[in-house]
Amino acid sequence: MKEENIEAFLSNRKKHIETYMKTLFVDDIYIFAPQLLAVYEDMIHIDLFTLSPSEISDKDAHQL
């Protein structure tokens, strides 16, 4: 995600998450990046990490 879009995206993450289905549990945490943890009514869960290219290290397996 481009640096200039991060703040706008962070403020809308829950809305994006709930587009799929109503959530039972949502937690906004920070481990190594902003993360939204959501559990849906069907017990599927998602961990939504938000990173910019500058926050991804050379040790990461995938190239952007």
Coordinates of N, CA and C in Angstrom, one line a residue:
M1 N 0.8 -1.2 0.0 CA 0.0 0.0 0.0 C 0.9 1.2 0.0
K2 N 0.5 2.2 -0.8 CA 1.3 3.5 -0.8 C 1.2 4.2 0.5
E3 N 2.3 4.8 0.9 CA 2.4 5.5 2.2 C 1.3 6.5 2.4
E4 N 0.9 7.2 1.3 CA -0.1 8.3 1.4 C -1.5 7.8 1.6
N5 N -1.7 6.5 1.4 CA -3.0 5.9 1.5 C -3.3 5.1 2.9
I6 N -2.2 5.0 3.6 CA -2.3 4.1 4.8 C -3.3 4.7 5.9
E7 N -3.2 5.9 6.2 CA -4.1 6.5 7.2 C -5.6 6.4 6.8
A8 N -5.9 6.7 5.6 CA -7.3 6.5 5.1 C -7.7 5.1 5.2
F9 N -6.9 4.2 4.8 CA -7.2 2.8 4.8 C -7.4 2.3 6.3
L10 N -6.5 2.6 7.2 CA -6.6 2.2 8.6 C -8.0 2.6 9.2
S11 N -8.4 3.8 8.9 CA -9.7 4.2 9.5 C -10.9 3.5 8.9
N12 N -10.8 2.8 7.8 CA -11.9 2.1 7.1 C -11.8 0.6 7.2
R13 N -10.8 0.1 7.9 CA -10.6 -1.4 7.8 C -11.8 -2.2 8.3
K14 N -12.4 -1.7 9.4 CA -13.6 -2.5 9.9 C -14.7 -2.5 8.9
K15 N -15.0 -1.4 8.3 CA -16.0 -1.3 7.2 C -15.7 -2.3 6.1
H16 N -14.4 -2.4 5.7 CA -14.0 -3.3 4.7 C -14.2 -4.8 5.1
I17 N -13.8 -5.1 6.4 CA -13.9 -6.4 6.9 C -15.4 -6.8 7.0
E18 N -16.3 -5.9 7.4 CA -17.7 -6.3 7.5 C -18.4 -6.4 6.2
T19 N -17.8 -6.1 5.1 CA -18.4 -6.2 3.8 C -18.7 -7.7 3.5
Y20 N -17.8 -8.6 4.0 CA -18.0 -10.0 3.8 C -19.2 -10.5 4.6
M21 N -19.2 -10.2 5.9 CA -20.2 -10.8 6.8 C -20.1 -10.1 8.1
K22 N -21.2 -10.1 8.9 CA -21.2 -9.6 10.2 C -20.1 -10.3 11.1
T23 N -19.4 -9.5 11.9 CA -18.3 -10.0 12.7 C -18.8 -10.3 14.1
L24 N -18.3 -11.4 14.7 CA -18.5 -11.7 16.2 C -17.5 -11.0 17.1
F25 N -16.3 -10.8 16.5 CA -15.2 -10.3 17.3 C -14.2 -9.5 16.4
V26 N -13.8 -8.3 16.8 CA -12.8 -7.6 16.1 C -11.9 -7.0 17.1
D27 N -10.6 -7.1 16.9 CA -9.5 -6.5 17.7 C -8.5 -5.8 16.9
D28 N -8.2 -4.6 17.3 CA -7.2 -3.8 16.6 C -6.0 -3.8 17.4
I29 N -5.0 -4.5 16.9 CA -3.7 -4.7 17.6 C -2.5 -4.3 16.8
Y30 N -1.4 -4.2 17.4 CA -0.1 -3.9 16.7 C 0.9 -4.8 17.1
I31 N 1.4 -5.7 16.2 CA 2.5 -6.6 16.6 C 3.8 -6.0 15.9
F32 N 3.9 -6.2 14.6 CA 5.0 -5.5 13.8 C 4.4 -4.5 12.8
A33 N 3.1 -4.5 12.8 CA 2.4 -3.6 11.9 C 0.9 -3.5 12.4
P34 N 0.2 -2.5 11.9 CA -1.2 -2.5 12.3 C -1.9 -3.7 11.8
Q35 N -2.7 -4.4 12.7 CA -3.4 -5.6 12.4 C -4.8 -5.5 12.9
L36 N -5.7 -5.9 12.1 CA -7.1 -6.1 12.5 C -7.4 -7.6 12.5
L37 N -7.8 -8.1 13.6 CA -8.2 -9.5 13.8 C -9.7 -9.6 13.8
A38 N -10.3 -10.3 13.0 CA -11.8 -10.4 12.9 C -12.2 -11.9 12.9
V39 N -13.3 -12.2 13.6 CA -13.9 -13.5 13.6 C -15.3 -13.3 13.1
Y40 N -15.7 -14.1 12.1 CA -17.1 -13.9 11.5 C -18.0 -14.9 12.2
E41 N -19.3 -14.7 11.9 CA -20.4 -15.6 12.4 C -20.2 -17.1 12.0
D42 N -19.5 -17.3 10.8 CA -19.3 -18.7 10.4 C -18.0 -19.2 10.9
M43 N -17.4 -18.5 11.8 CA -16.1 -18.9 12.5 C -14.9 -18.7 11.6
I44 N -15.0 -18.2 10.4 CA -13.8 -17.9 9.6 C -13.2 -16.7 10.3
H45 N -11.9 -16.6 10.3 CA -11.2 -15.5 10.8 C -10.2 -14.9 9.8
I46 N -9.9 -13.6 10.0 CA -9.0 -13.0 9.1 C -8.0 -12.1 10.0
D47 N -6.8 -12.1 9.6 CA -5.8 -11.2 10.2 C -5.4 -10.2 9.1
L48 N -5.8 -9.0 9.2 CA -5.6 -8.0 8.2 C -4.4 -7.1 8.6
F49 N -3.2 -7.4 8.0 CA -2.0 -6.5 8.3 C -2.0 -5.4 7.3
T50 N -1.5 -4.3 7.7 CA -1.4 -3.1 6.7 C 0.1 -2.7 6.7
L51 N 0.7 -2.9 5.6 CA 2.1 -2.5 5.4 C 2.3 -1.7 4.1
S52 N 3.3 -0.9 4.2 CA 3.8 -0.2 2.9 C 5.0 -0.9 2.4
P53 N 5.4 -0.7 1.2 CA 6.6 -1.4 0.7 C 7.8 -1.1 1.5
S54 N 8.0 0.0 2.1 CA 9.2 0.4 2.9 C 9.2 -0.4 4.2
E55 N 8.1 -1.0 4.6 CA 8.0 -1.8 5.9 C 8.3 -3.2 5.7
I56 N 8.5 -3.7 4.4 CA 8.7 -5.1 4.1 C 10.2 -5.2 4.0
S57 N 10.8 -6.2 4.8 CA 12.2 -6.3 4.8 C 12.7 -7.2 3.6
D58 N 14.0 -7.2 3.4 CA 14.6 -8.1 2.4 C 14.5 -9.5 2.7
K59 N 14.2 -9.9 4.0 CA 14.1 -11.2 4.4 C 12.7 -11.9 4.0
D60 N 11.8 -11.0 3.7 CA 10.5 -11.5 3.3 C 10.6 -12.3 2.0
A61 N 9.8 -13.4 1.9 CA 10.0 -14.3 0.7 C 9.5 -13.8 -0.6
H62 N 8.5 -12.9 -0.6 CA 7.9 -12.5 -1.8 C 8.3 -11.1 -2.2
Q63 N 8.5 -10.9 -3.5 CA 8.9 -9.6 -4.0 C 7.6 -8.8 -4.4
L64 N 7.6 -7.5 -4.3 CA 6.5 -6.7 -4.7 C 6.8 -6.3 -6.1

